PDB file of C-alpha atoms and ligand atoms in Angstrom:
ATOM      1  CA  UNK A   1       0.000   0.000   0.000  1.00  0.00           C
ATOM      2  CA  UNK A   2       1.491   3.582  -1.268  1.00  0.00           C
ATOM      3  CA  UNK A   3       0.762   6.174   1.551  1.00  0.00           C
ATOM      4  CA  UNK A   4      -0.663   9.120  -0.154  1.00  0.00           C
ATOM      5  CA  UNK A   5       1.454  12.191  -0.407  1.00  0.00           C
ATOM      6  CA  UNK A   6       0.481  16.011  -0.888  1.00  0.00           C
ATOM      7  CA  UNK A   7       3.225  18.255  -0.992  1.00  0.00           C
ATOM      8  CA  UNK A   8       2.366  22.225  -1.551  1.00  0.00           C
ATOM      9  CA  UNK A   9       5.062  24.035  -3.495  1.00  0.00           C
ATOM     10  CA  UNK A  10       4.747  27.744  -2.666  1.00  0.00           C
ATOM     11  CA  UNK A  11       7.211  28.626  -5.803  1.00  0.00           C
ATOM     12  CA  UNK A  12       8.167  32.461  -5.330  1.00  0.00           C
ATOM     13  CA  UNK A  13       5.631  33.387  -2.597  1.00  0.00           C
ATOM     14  CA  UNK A  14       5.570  34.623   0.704  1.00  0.00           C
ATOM     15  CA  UNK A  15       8.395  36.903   2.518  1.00  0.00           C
ATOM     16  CA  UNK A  16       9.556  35.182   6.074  1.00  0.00           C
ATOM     17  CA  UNK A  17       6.387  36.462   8.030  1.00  0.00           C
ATOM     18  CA  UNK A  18       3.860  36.036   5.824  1.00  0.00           C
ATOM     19  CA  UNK A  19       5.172  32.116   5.317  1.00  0.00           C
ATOM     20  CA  UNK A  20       4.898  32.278   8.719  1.00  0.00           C
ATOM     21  CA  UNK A  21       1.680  33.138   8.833  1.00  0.00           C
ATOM     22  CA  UNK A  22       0.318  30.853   6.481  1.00  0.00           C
ATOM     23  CA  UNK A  23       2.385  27.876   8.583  1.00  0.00           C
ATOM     24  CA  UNK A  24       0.515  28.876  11.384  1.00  0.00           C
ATOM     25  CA  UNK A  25      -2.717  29.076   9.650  1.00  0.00           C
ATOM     26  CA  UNK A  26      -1.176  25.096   8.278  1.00  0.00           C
ATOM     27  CA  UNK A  27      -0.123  23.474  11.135  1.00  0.00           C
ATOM     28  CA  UNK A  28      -3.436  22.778  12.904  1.00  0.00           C
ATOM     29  CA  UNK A  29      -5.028  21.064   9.928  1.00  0.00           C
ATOM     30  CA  UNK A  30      -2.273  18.928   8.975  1.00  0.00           C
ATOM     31  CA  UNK A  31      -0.396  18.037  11.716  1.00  0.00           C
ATOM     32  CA  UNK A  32      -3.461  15.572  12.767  1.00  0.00           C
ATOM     33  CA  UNK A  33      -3.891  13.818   9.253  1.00  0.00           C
ATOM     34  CA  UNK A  34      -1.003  11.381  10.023  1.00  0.00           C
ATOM     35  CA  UNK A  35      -2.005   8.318   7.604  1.00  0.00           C
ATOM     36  CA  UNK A  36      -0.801  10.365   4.712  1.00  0.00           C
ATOM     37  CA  UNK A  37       2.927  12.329   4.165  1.00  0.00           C
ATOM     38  CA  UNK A  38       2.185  16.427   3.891  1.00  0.00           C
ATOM     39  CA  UNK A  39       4.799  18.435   2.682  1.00  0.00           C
ATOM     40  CA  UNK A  40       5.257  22.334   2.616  1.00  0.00           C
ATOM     41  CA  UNK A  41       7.657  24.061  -0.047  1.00  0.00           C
ATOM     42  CA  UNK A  42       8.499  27.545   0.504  1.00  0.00           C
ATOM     43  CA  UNK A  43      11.252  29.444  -0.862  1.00  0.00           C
ATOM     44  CA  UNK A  44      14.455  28.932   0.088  1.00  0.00           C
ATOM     45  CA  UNK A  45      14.191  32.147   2.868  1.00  0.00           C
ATOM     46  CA  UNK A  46      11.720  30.827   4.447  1.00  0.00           C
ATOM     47  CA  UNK A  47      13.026  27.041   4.841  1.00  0.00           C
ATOM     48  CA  UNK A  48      14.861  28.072   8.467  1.00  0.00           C
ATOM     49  CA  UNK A  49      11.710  29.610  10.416  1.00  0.00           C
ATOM     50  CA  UNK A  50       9.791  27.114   8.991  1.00  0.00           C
ATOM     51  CA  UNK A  51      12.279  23.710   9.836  1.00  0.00           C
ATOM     52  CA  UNK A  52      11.738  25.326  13.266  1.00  0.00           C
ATOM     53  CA  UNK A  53       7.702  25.712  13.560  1.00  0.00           C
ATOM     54  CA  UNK A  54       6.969  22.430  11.617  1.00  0.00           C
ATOM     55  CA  UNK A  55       9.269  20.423  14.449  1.00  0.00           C
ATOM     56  CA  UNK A  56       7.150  17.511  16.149  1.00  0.00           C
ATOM     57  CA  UNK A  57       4.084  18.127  13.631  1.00  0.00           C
ATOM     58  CA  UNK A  58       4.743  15.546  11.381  1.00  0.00           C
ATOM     59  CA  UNK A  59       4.631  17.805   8.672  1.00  0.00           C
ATOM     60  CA  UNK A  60       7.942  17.731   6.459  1.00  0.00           C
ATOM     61  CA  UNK A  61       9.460  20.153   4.689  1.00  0.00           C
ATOM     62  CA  UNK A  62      10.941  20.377   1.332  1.00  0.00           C
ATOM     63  CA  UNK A  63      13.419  23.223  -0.958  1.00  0.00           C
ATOM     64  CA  UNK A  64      12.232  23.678  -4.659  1.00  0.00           C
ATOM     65  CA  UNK A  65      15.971  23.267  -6.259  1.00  0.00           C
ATOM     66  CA  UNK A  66      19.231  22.377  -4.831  1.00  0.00           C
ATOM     67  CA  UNK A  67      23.027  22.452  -7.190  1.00  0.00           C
ATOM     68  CA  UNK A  68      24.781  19.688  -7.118  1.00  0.00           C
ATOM     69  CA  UNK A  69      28.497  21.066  -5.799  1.00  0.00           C
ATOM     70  CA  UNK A  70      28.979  20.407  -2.330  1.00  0.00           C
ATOM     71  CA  UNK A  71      30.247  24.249  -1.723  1.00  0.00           C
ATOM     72  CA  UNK A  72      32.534  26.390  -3.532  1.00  0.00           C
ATOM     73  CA  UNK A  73      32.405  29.639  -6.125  1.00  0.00           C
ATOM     74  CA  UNK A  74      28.680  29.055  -7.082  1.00  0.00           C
ATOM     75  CA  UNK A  75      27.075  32.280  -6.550  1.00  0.00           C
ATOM     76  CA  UNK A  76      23.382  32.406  -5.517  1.00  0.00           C
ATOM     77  CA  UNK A  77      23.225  28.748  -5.391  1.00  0.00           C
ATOM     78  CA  UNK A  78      22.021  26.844  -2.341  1.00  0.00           C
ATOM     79  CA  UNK A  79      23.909  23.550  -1.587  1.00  0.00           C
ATOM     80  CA  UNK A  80      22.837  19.756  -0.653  1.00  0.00           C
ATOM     81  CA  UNK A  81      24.146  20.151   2.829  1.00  0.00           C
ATOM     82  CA  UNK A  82      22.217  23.458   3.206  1.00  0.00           C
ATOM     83  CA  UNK A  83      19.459  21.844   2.114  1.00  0.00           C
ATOM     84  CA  UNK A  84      19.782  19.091   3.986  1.00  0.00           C
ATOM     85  CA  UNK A  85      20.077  20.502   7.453  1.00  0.00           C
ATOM     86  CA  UNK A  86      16.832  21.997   7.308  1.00  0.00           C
ATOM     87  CA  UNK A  87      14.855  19.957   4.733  1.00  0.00           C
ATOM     88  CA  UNK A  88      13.520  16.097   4.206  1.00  0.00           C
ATOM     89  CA  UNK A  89      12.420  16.683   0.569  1.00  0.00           C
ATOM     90  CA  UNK A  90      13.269  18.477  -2.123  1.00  0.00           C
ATOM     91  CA  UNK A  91      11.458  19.521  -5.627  1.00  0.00           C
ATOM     92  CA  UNK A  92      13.565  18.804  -9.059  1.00  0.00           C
ATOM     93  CA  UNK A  93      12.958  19.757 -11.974  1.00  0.00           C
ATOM     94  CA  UNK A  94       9.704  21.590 -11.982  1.00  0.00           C
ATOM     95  CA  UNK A  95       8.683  22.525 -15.499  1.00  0.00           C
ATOM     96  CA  UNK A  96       9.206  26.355 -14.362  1.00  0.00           C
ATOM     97  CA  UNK A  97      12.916  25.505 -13.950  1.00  0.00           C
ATOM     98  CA  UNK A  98      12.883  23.876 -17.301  1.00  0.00           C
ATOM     99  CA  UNK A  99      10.799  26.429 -18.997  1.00  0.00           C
ATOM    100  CA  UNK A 100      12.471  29.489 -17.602  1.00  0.00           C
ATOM    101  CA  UNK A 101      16.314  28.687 -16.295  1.00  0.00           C
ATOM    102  CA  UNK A 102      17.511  26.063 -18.354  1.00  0.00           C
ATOM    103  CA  UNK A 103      16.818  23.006 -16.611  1.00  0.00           C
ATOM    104  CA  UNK A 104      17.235  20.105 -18.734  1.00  0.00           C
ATOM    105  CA  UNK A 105      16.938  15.852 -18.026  1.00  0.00           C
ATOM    106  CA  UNK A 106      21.167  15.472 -17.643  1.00  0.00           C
ATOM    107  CA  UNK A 107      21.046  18.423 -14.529  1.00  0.00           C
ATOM    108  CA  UNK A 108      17.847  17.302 -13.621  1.00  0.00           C
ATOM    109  CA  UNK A 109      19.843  14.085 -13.225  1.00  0.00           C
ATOM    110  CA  UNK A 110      22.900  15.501 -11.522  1.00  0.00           C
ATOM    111  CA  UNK A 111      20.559  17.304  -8.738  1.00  0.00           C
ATOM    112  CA  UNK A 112      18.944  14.141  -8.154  1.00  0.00           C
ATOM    113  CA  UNK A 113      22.025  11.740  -7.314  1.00  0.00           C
ATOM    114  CA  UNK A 114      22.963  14.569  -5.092  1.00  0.00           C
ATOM    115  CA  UNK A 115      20.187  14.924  -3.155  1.00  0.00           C
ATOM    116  CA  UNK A 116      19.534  11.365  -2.590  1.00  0.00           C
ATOM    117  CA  UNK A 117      23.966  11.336  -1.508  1.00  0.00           C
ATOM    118  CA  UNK A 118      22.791  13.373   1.217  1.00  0.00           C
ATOM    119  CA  UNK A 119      19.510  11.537   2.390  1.00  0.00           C
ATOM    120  CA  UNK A 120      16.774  13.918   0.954  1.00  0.00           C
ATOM    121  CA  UNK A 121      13.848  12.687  -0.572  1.00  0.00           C
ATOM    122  CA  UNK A 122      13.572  14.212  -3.940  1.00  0.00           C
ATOM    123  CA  UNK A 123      10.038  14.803  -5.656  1.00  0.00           C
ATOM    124  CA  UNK A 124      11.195  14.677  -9.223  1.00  0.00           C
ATOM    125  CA  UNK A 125       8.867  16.456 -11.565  1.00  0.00           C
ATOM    126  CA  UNK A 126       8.004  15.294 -15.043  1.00  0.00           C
ATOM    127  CA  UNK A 127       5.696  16.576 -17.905  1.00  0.00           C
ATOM    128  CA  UNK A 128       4.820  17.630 -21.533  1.00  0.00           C
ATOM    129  CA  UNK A 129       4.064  20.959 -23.251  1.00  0.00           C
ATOM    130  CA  UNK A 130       0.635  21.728 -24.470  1.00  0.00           C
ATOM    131  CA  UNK A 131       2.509  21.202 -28.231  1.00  0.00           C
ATOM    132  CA  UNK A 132       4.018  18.055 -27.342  1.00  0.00           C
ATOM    133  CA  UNK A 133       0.656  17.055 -25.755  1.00  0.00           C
ATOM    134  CA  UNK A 134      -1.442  18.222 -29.131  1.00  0.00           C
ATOM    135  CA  UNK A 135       1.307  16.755 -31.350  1.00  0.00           C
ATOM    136  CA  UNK A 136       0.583  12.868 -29.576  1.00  0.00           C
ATOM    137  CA  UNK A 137       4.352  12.773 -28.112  1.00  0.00           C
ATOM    138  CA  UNK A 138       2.461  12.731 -24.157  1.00  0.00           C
ATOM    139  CA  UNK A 139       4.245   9.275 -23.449  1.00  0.00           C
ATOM    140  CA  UNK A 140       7.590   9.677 -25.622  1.00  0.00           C
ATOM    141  CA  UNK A 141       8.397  13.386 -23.660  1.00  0.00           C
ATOM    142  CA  UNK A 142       7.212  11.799 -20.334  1.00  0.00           C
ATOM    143  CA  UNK A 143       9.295   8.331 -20.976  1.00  0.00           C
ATOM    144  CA  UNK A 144      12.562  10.465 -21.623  1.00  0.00           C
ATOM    145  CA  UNK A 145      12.333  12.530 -18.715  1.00  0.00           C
ATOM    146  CA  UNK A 146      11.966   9.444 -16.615  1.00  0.00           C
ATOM    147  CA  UNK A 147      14.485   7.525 -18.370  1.00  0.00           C
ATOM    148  CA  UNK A 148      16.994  10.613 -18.626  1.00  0.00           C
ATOM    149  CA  UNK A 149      16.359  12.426 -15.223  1.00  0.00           C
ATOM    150  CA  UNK A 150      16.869   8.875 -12.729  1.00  0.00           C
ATOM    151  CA  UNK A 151      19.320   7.597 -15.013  1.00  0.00           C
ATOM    152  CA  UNK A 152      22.291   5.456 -13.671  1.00  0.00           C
ATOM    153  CA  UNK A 153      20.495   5.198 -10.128  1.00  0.00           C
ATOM    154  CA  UNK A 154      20.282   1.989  -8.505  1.00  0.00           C
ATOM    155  CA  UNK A 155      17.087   0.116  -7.527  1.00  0.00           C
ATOM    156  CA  UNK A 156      18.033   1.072  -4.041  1.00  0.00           C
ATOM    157  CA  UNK A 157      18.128   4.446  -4.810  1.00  0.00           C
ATOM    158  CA  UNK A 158      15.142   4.620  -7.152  1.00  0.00           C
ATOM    159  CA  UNK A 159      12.922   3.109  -4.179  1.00  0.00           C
ATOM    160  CA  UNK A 160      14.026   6.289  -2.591  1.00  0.00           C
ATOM    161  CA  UNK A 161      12.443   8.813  -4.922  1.00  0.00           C
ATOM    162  CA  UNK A 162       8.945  10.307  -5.823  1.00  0.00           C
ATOM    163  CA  UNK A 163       7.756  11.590  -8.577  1.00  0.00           C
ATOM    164  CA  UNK A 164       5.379  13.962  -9.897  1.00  0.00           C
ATOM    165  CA  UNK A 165       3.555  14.247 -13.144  1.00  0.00           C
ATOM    166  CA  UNK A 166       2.662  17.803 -14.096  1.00  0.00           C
ATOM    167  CA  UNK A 167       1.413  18.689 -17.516  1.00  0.00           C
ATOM    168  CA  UNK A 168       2.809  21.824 -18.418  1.00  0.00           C
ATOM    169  CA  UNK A 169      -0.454  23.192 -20.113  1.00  0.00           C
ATOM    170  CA  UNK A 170      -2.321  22.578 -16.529  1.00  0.00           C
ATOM    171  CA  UNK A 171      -0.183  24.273 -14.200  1.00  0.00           C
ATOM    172  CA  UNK A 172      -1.182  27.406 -12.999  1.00  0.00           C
ATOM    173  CA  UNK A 173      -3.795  27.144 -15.752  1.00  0.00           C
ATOM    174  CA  UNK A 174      -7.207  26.172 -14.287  1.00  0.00           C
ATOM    175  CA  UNK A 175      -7.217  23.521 -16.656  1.00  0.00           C
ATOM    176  CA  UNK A 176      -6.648  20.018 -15.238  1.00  0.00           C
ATOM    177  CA  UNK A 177      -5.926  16.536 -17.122  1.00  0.00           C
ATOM    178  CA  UNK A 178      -8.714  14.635 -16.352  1.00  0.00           C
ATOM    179  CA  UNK A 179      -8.237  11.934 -13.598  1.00  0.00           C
ATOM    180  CA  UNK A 180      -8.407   8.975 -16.135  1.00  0.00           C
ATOM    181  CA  UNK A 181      -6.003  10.365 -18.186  1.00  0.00           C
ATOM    182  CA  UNK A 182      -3.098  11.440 -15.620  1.00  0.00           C
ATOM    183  CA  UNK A 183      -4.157   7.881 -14.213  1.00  0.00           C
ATOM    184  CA  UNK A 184      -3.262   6.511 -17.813  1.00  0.00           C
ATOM    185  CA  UNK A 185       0.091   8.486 -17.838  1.00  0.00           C
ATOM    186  CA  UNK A 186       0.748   7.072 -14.254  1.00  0.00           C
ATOM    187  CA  UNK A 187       0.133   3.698 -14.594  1.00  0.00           C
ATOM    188  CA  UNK A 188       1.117   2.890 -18.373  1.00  0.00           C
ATOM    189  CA  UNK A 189       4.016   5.192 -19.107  1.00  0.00           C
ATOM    190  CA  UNK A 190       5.892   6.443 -15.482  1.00  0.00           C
ATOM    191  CA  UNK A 191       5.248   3.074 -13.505  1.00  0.00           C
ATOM    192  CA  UNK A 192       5.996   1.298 -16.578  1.00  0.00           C
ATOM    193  CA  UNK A 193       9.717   3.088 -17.454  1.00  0.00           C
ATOM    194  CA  UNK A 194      10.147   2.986 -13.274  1.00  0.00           C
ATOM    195  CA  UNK A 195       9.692  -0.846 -13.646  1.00  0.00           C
ATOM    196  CA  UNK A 196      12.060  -1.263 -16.424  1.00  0.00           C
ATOM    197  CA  UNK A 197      14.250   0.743 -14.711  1.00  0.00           C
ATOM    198  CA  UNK A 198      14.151  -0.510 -11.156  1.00  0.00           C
ATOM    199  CA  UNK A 199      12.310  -3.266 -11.113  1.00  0.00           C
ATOM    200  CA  UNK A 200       8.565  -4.059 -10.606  1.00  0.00           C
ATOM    201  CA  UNK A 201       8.996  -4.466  -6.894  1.00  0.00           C
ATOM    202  CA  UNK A 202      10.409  -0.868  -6.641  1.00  0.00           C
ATOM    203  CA  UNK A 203       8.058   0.755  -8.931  1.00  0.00           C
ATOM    204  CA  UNK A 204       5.266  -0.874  -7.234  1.00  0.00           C
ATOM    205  CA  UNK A 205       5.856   1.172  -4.029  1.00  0.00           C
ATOM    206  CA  UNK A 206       7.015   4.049  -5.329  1.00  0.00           C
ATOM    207  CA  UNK A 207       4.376   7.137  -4.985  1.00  0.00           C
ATOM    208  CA  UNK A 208       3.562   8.931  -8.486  1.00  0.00           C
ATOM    209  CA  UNK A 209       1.836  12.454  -7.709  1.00  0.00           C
ATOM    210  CA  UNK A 210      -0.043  14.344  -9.843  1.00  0.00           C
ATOM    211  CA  UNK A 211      -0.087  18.587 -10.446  1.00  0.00           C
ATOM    212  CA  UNK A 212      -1.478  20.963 -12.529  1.00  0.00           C
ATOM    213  CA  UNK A 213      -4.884  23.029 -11.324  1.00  0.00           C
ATOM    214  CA  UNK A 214      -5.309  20.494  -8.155  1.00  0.00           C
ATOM    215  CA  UNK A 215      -8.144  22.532  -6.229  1.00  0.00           C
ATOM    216  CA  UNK A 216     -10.466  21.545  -3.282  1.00  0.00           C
ATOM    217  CA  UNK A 217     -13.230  20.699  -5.542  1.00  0.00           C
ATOM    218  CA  UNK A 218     -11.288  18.174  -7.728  1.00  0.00           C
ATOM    219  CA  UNK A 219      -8.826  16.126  -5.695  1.00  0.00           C
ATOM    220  CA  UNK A 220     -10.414  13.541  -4.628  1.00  0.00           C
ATOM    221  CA  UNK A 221     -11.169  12.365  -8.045  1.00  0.00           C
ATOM    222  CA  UNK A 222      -7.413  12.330  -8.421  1.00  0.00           C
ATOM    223  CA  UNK A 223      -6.857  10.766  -5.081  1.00  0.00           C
ATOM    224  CA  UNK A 224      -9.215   7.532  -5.926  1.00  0.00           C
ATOM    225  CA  UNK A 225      -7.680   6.319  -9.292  1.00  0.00           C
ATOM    226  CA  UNK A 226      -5.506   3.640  -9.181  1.00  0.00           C
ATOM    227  CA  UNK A 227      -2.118   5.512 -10.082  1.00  0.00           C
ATOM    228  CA  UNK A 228      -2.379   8.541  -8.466  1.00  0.00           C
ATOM    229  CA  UNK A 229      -0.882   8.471  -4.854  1.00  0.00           C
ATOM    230  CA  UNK A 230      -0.918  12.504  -4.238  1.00  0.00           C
ATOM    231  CA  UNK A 231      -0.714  15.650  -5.483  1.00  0.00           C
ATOM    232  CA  UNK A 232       1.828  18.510  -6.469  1.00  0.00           C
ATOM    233  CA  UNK A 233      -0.456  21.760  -4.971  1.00  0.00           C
ATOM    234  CA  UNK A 234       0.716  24.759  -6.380  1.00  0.00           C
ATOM    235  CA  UNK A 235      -1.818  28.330  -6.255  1.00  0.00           C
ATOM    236  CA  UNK A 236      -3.929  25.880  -4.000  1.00  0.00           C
ATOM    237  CA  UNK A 237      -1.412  25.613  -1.616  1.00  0.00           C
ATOM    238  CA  UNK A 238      -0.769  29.333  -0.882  1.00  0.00           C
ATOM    239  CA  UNK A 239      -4.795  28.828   0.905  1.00  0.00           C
ATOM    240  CA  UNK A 240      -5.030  27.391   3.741  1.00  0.00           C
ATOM    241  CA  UNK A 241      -8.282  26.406   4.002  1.00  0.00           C
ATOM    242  CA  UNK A 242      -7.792  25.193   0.297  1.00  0.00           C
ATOM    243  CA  UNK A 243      -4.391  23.026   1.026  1.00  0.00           C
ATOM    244  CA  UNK A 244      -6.048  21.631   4.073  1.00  0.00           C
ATOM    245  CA  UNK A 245      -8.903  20.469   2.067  1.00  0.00           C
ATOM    246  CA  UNK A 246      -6.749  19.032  -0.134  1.00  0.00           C
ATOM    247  CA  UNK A 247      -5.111  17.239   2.208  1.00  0.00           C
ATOM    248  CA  UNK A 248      -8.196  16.140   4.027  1.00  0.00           C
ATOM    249  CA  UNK A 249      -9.262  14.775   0.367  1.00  0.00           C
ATOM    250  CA  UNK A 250      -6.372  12.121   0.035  1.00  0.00           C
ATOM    251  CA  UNK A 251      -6.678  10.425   3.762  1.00  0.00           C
TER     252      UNK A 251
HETATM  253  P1  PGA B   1      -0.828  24.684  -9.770  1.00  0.00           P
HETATM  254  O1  PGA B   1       0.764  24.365  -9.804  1.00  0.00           O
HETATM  255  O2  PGA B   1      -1.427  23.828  -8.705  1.00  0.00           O
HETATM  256  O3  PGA B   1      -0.892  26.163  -9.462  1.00  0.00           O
HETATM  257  O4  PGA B   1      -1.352  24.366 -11.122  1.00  0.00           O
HETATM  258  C1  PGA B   1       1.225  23.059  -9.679  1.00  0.00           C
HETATM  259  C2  PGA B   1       2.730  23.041  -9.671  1.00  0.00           C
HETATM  260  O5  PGA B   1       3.371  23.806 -10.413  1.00  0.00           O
HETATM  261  O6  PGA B   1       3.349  22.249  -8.920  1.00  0.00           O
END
């Protein structure tokens, strides 16, 4: 049995008190829904107040990128041992890094063997473009990303990972995949190239969340398909009523 997963990723949002704020506004709702791994992303500022409010809750906490150098003449990046002393989880490759700073399967790749060096969980995200969805390539782009971002790993290590499937053209867009088809996605393309990969045992147990448009009102749909072990909140998660609700939806 996968435990369900909902992680909120609060991409470039909130300064240090208003992330507090919302944390506070969090903590209540989630901390008691233990049968199911929550997650909170904020920016990187706001990972040290945070580590220290979401102590004893049961509520994890996760950076949105890490580099892959240990230290050194890297300006403005943030380290795996940084990471690492304040974090259990971190996101990799969202399609905003790959859209807008480069990101591409081989350093997608290189941040994910050094997270998982240093023990944090890495929520690897995967997805097509609305053109590559219209054009029919859905399970080619979504195959190479799998195949090209956990290459090399061992079945140890892939056991270790989760991963998220976010269609580009439903993020931040209002317009969801339907359940049946992200469930399609999950079950016949990721599970299937985490299989090959790492064997059926390990891709068995290893959670596949979904994101793009995941609100209140929809979730649960998500949440009962056979494939779909959580969900990837982004706007939604910046509400705490809404992120609670969401939460609520997958226990
Ligand atoms: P959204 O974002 O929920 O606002 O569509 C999801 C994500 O980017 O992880």
């Amino acid at each position: 049995m996968r435990k369900k997963f909902v992680a909120g990723n609060w991409k470039m949002n909130k300064t240090v008190a208003e992330a507090q704020a919302l944390a506070t506004e969090l903590i209540p709702g989630l901390a008691p829904l233990t049968s199911i791994e929550r997650v909170l992303c904020p920016p990187f500022t706001a990972l040290h107040p945070l580590a220290g409010m979401l102590q004893n809750t049961g509520i994890g906490l996760g950076a949105q990128n890490l580099y892959w150098e240990t230290s050194g003449a890297y300006t403005a990046e943030v380290a795996p041992p940084m990471v690492a002393e304040l974090c259990q989880y971190v996101i990799i490759g969202h399609s905003e890094r790959r859209q807008y700073f480069g990101e591409t399967d081989e350093t997608v790749n290189k941040r994910v063997k050094a997270a998982l060096a240093i023990g944090l969980t890495p929520i690897v995200c995967i997805g097509e473009t609305l053109e590559e969805n219209q054009a029919g390539k859905t399970a080619e782009i979504v195959s190479r990303q799998v195949r090209g971002g956990l290459a090399d790993l061992t079945p140890p290590e892939g056991a270790k990972l989760v991963v998220a499937y976010e269609p580009v053209w439903a993020i931040g867009t209002g317009l969801a995949a339907s359940e049946v088809d992200a469930n399609t996605i999950h079950r016949d393309v990721v599970r299937v190239a985490l299989a090959e990969m790492f064997g059926a045992e390990v891709a068995q147990g290893l959670q596949i969340l979904y994101g793009g448009s995941v609100k209140p009102n929809n979730a649960a749909n998500y949440f009962t398909q056979s494939d779909i072990d959580g969900a990837l909140v982004g706007g939604a998660s910046l509400k705490a009523a809404d992120f609670v609700a969401i939460a609520q939806a997958a226990v």
